Coordinates of C-alpha atoms in Angstrom, one line a residue:
X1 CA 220.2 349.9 120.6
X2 CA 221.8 353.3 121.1
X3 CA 220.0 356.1 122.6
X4 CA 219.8 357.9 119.2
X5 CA 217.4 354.7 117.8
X6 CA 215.5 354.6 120.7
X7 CA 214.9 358.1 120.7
X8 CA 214.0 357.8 116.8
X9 CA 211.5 354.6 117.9
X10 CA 210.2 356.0 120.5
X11 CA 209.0 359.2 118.9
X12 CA 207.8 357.1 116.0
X13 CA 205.5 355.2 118.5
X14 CA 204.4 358.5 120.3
X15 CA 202.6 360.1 117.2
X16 CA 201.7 356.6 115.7
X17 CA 199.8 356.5 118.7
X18 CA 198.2 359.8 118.6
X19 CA 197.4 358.9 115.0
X20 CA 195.8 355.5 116.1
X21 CA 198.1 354.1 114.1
X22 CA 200.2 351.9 116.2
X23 CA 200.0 348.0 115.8
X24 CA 202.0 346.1 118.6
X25 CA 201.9 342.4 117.7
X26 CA 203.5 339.8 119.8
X27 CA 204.0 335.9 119.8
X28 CA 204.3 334.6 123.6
X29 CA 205.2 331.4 124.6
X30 CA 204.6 330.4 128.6
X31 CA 203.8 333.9 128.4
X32 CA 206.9 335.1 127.9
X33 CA 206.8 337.3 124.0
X34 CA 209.7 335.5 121.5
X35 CA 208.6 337.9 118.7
X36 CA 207.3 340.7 118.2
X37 CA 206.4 343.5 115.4
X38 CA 206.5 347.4 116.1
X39 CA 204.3 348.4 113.1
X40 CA 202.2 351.0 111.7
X41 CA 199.2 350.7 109.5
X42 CA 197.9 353.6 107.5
X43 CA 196.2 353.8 104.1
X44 CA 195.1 350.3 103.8
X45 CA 199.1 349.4 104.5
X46 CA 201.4 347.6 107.0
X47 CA 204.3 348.6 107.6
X48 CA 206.9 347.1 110.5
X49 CA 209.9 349.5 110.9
X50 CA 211.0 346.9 113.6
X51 CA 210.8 343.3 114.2
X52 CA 212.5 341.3 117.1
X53 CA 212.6 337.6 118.3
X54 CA 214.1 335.9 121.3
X55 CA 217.6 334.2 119.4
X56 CA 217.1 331.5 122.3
X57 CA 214.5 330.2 119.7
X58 CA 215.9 330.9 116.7
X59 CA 215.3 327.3 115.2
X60 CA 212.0 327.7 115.6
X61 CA 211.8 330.7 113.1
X62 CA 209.5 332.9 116.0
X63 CA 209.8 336.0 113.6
X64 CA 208.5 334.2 110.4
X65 CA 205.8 332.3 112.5
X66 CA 204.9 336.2 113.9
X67 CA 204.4 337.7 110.6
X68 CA 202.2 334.7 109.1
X69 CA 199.8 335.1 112.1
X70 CA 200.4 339.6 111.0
X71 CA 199.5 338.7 107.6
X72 CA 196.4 336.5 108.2
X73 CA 195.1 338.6 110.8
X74 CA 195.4 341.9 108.4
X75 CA 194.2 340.3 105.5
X76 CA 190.8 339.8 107.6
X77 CA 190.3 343.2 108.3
X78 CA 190.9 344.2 104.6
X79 CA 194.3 345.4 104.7
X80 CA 195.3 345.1 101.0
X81 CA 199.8 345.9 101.6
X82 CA 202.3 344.1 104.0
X83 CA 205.6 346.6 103.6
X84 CA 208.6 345.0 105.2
X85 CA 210.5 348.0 104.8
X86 CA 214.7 348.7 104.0
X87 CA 216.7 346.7 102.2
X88 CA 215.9 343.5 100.6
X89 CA 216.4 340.4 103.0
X90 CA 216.8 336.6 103.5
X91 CA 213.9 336.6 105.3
X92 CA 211.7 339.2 104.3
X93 CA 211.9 336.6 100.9
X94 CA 210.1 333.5 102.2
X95 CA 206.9 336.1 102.0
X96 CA 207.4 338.0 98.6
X97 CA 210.1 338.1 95.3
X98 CA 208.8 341.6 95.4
X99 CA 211.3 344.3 96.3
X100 CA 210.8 348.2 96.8
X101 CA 214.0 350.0 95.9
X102 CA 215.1 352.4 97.8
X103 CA 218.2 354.9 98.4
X104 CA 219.6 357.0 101.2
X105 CA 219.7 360.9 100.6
X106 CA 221.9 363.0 102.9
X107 CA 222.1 366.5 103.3
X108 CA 224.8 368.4 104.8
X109 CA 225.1 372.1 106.3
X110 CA 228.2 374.1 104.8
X111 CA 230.2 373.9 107.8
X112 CA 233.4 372.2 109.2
X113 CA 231.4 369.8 110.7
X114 CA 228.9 369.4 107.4
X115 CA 232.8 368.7 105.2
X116 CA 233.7 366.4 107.8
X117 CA 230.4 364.3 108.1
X118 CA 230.0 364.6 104.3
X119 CA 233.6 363.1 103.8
X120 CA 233.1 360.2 106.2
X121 CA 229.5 359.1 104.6
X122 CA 231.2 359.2 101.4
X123 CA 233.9 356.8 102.4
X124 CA 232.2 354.8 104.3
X125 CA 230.0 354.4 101.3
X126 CA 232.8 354.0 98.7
X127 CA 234.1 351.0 101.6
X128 CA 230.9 349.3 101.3
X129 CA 230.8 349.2 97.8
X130 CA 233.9 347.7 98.1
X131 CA 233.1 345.3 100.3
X132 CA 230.2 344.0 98.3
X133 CA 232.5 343.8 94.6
X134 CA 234.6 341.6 97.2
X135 CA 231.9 339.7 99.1
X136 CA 228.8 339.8 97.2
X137 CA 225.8 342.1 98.0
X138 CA 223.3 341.4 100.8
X139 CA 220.5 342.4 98.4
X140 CA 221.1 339.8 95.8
X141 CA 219.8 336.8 97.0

């Protein structure tokens, strides 16, 4: 991860904790955690912004085996929404057909640098959508 993300996480764990609205989750094995769920849960909602297993056990699906234990343990203390957050995935699938659209929405300062930055998102997003019409897009599965 860069520093930027763990910057962005880390601040994101700081007031979720203030809030007492952290939720750390973690399936161990020999003690030793393969998967684990950085989530917060407001409002009678769940949400997991990041999710991590051990790729050592892959196979064994650690991740979906995590969030089952997640979702039966929050659906004993009442909570009534799971929100697996970004873009639609294989994975996130197996739980829901359900899908929460969402977009990206940048803003740029008038300045050399804003042109610049604005001119690279805007290719880079005209590339991916060009990638997709040749490859297929993630999101439809």
């Amino acid at each position: 991860l860069s520093s930027s993300l763990i910057n962005f996480y880390t601040t994101i764990a700081k007031v979720a904790e203030k809030q007492g609205t952290l939720r750390l989750y973690s399936l161990r094995l020999s003690g030793e955690p393969i998967a684990m769920h950085f989530g917060v849960q407001m409002n009678g909602v769940y949400y997991i912004p990041k999710v991590a297993y051990d790729e050592r056990y892959k196979k064994f699906s650690p991740g979906l085996l995590l969030a089952k234990y997640v979702i039966e343990a929050l659906t004993q203390e009442g909570i009534s929404c799971f929100d697996f957050l970004g873009p639609r995935m294989e994975w996130k699938c197996v739980w829901t057909p359900y899908v929460r659209e969402h977009a990206n929405c940048y803003i740029f300062n008038r300045t050399v640098k804003g042109r610049a930055l604005h001119a690279a998102v805007t290719a880079a997003a005209h590339l991916r959508r060009l990638k997709y019409r040749w490859k297929g897009d993630p999101q439809d599965i």
